[in-house]
mmCIF file of C-alpha atoms in Angstrom:
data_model
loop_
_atom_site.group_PDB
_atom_site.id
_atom_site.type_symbol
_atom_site.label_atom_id
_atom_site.label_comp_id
_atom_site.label_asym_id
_atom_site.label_seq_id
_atom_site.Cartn_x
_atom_site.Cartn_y
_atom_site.Cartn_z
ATOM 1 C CA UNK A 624 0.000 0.000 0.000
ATOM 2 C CA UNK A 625 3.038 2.682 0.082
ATOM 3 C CA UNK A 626 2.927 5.009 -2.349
ATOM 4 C CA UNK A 627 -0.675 3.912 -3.262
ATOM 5 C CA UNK A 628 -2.082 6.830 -0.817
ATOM 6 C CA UNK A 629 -4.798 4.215 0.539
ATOM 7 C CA UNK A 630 -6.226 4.279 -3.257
ATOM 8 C CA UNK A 631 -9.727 2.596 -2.405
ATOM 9 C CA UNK A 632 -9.278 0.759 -5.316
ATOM 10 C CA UNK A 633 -5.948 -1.050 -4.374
ATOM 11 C CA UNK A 634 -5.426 -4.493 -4.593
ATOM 12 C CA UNK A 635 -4.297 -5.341 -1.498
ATOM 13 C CA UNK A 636 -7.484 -3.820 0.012
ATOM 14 C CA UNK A 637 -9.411 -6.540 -1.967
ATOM 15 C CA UNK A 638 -9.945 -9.460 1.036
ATOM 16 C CA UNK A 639 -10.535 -6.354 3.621
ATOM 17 C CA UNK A 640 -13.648 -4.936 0.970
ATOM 18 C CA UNK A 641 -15.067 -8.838 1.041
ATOM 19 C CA UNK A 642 -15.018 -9.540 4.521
ATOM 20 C CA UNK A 643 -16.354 -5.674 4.972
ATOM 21 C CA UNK A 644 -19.440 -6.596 2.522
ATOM 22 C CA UNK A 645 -19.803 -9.944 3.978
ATOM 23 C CA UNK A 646 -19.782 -8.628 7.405
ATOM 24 C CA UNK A 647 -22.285 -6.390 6.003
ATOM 25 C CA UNK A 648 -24.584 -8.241 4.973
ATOM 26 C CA UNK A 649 -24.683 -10.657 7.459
ATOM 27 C CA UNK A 650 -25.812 -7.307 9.597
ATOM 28 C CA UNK A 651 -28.766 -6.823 7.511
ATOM 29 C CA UNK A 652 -29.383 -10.395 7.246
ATOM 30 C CA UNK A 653 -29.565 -10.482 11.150
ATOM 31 C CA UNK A 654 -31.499 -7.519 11.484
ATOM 32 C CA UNK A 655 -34.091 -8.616 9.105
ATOM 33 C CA UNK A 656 -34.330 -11.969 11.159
ATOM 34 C CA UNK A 657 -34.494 -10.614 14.478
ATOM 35 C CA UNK A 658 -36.133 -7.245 14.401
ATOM 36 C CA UNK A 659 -36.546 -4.892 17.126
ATOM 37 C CA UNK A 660 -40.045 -3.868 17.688
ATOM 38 C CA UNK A 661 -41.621 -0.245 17.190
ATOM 39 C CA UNK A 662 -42.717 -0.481 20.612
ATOM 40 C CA UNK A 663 -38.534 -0.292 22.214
ATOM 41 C CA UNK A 664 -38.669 3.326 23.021
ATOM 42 C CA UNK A 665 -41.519 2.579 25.711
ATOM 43 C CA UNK A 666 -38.949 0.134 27.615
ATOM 44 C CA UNK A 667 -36.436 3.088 28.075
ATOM 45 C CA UNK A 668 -36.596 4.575 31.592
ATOM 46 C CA UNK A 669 -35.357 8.659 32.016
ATOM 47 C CA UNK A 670 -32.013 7.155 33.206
ATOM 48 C CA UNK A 671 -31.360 4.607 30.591
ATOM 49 C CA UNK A 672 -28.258 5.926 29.134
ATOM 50 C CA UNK A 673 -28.564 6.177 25.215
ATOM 51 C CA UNK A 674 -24.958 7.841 24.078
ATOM 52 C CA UNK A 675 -22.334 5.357 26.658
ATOM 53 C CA UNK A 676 -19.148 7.914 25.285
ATOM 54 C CA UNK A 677 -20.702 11.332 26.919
ATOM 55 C CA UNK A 678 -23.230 9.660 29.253
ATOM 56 C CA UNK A 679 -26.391 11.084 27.630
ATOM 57 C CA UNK A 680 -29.423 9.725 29.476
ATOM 58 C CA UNK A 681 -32.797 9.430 27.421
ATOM 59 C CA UNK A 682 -34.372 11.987 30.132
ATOM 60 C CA UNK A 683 -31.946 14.213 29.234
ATOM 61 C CA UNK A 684 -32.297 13.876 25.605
ATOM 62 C CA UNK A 685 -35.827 14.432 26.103
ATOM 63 C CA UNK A 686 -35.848 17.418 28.107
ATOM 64 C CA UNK A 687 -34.033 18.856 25.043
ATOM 65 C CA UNK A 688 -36.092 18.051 22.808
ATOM 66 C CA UNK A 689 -38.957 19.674 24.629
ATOM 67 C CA UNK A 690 -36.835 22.935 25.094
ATOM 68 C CA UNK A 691 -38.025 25.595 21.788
ATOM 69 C CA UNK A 692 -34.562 26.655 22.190
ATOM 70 C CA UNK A 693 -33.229 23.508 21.103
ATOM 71 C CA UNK A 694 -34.943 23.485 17.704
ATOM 72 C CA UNK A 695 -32.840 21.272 15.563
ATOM 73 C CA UNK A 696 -31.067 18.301 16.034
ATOM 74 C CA UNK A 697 -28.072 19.863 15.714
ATOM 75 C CA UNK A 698 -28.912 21.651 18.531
ATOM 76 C CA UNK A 699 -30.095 19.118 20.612
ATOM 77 C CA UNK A 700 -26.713 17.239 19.948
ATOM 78 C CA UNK A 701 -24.753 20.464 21.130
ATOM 79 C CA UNK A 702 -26.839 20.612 24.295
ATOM 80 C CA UNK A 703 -27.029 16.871 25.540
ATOM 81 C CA UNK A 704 -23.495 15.702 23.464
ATOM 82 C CA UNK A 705 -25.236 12.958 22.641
ATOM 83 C CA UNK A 706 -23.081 11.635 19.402
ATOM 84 C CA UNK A 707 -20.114 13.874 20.161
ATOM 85 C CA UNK A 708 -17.985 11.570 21.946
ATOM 86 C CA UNK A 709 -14.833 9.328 20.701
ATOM 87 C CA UNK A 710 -17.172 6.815 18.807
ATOM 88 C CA UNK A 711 -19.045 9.665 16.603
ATOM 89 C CA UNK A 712 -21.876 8.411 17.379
ATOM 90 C CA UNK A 713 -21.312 4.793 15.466
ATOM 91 C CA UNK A 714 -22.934 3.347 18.254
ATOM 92 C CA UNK A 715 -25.541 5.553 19.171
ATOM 93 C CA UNK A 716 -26.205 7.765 16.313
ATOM 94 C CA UNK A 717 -28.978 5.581 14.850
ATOM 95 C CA UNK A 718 -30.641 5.415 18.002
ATOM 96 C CA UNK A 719 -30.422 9.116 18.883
ATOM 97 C CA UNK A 720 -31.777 9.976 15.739
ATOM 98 C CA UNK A 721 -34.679 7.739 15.905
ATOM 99 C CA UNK A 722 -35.511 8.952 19.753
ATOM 100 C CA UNK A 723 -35.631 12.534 18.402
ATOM 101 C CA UNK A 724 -37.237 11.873 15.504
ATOM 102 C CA UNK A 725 -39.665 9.841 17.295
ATOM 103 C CA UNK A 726 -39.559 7.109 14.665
ATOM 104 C CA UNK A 727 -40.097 2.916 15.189
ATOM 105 C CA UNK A 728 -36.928 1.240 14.643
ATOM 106 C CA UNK A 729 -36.281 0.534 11.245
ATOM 107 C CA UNK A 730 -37.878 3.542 9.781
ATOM 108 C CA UNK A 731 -35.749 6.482 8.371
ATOM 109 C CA UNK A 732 -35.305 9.308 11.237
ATOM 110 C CA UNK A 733 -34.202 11.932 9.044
ATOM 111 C CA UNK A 734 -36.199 15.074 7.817
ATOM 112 C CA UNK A 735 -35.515 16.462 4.923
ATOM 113 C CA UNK A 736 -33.642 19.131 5.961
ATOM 114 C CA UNK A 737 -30.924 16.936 7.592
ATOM 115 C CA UNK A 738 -30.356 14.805 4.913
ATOM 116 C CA UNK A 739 -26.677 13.498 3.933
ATOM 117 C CA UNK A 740 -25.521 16.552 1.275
ATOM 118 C CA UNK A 741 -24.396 15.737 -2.126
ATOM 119 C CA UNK A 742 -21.390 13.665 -2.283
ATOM 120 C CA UNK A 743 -18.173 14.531 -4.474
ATOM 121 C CA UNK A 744 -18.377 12.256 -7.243
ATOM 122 C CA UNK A 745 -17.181 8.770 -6.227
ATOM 123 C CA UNK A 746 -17.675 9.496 -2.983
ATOM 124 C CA UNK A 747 -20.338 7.954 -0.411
ATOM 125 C CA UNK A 748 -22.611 10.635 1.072
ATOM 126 C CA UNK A 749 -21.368 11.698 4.922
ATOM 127 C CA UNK A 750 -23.732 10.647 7.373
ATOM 128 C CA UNK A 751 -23.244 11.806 10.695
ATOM 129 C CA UNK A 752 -22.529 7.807 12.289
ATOM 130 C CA UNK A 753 -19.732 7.506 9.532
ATOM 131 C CA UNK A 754 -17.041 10.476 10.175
ATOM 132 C CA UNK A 755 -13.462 9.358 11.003
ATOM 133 C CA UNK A 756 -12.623 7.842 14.784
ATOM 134 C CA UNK A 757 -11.213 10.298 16.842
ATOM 135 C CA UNK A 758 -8.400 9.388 19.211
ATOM 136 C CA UNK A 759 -6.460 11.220 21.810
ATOM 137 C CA UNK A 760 -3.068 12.546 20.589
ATOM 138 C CA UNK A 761 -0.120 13.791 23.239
ATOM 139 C CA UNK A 762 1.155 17.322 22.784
ATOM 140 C CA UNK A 763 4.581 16.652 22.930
ATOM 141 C CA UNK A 764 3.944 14.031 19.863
ATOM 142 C CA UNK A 765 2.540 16.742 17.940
ATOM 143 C CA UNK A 766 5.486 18.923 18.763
ATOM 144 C CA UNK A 767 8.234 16.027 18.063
ATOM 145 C CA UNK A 768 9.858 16.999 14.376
ATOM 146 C CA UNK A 769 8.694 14.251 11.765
ATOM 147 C CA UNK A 770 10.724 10.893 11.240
ATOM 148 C CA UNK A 771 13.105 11.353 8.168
ATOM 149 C CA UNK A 772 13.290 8.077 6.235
ATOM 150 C CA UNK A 773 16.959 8.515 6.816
ATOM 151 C CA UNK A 774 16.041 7.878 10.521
ATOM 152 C CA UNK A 775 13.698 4.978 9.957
ATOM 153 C CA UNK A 776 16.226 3.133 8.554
ATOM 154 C CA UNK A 777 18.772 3.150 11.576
#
């Protein structure tokens, strides 16, 4: 993969895009089998926690969303950090969005106004459960000049 730049496209990524699709659809495949029922927001109590990386309880998430302040879900995410923590909301995103959208499981939870934008061409759309991993970084790392090849080699 040097000097390929992490092409999409490169060969060597070939047995990571199968198991990724077959992983894939095994998850639909299971979902499909074993669905959760419209009726799994009525089991949530106000201090079942819904987002596990910033502790966001479903009372709190639901205060918000009664506050006219908090108007969009962008706001509502900025208030209760729900989806804001170290897993960018890959774990709870789907379930967030479908508490404030107060849709069953299963059914799209996004209004038209937060739908994913256009993509660049050959690009997937960005949806909000798909941005990069963040991941704590020390200062003095940052501050440490870059490796020279010429060092890697010693």
């Amino acid at each position: 993969m040097a000097g390929r730049g992490g092409a999409p496209d490169a060969p060597e990524l070939a047995p990571l895009r199968r198991r990724r699709d077959r992983d894939r659809l095994f998850a639909a495949r299971l979902a499909a089998a074993h669905p959760i029922g419209a009726a799994w927001p009525g089991w949530l109590r106000p201090d079942t926690v819904v987002c596990r990386c910033e502790e966001t309880t479903y009372g709190a998430l639901r205060r918000a969303a009664g506050d006219p302040a908090a108007a969009s879900a962008r706001a509502l995410k900025l208030g209760t950090r729900a989806g804001l923590g170290p897993c960018q909301a890959r774990i709870c995103g789907p379930t967030v969005a479908q508490l404030l959208a107060g849709t069953p499981a299963g059914a799209p939870a996004e209004s038209p106004a937060e739908s994913p934008a256009e993509s660049a061409p050959g690009l997937p759309a960005a949806t909000p459960h798909h941005r990069p991993l963040a991941q704590p970084i020390r200062l003095g790392e940052l501050a440490r000049p870059p490796i020279t090849d010429a060092e890697r080699e010693h």
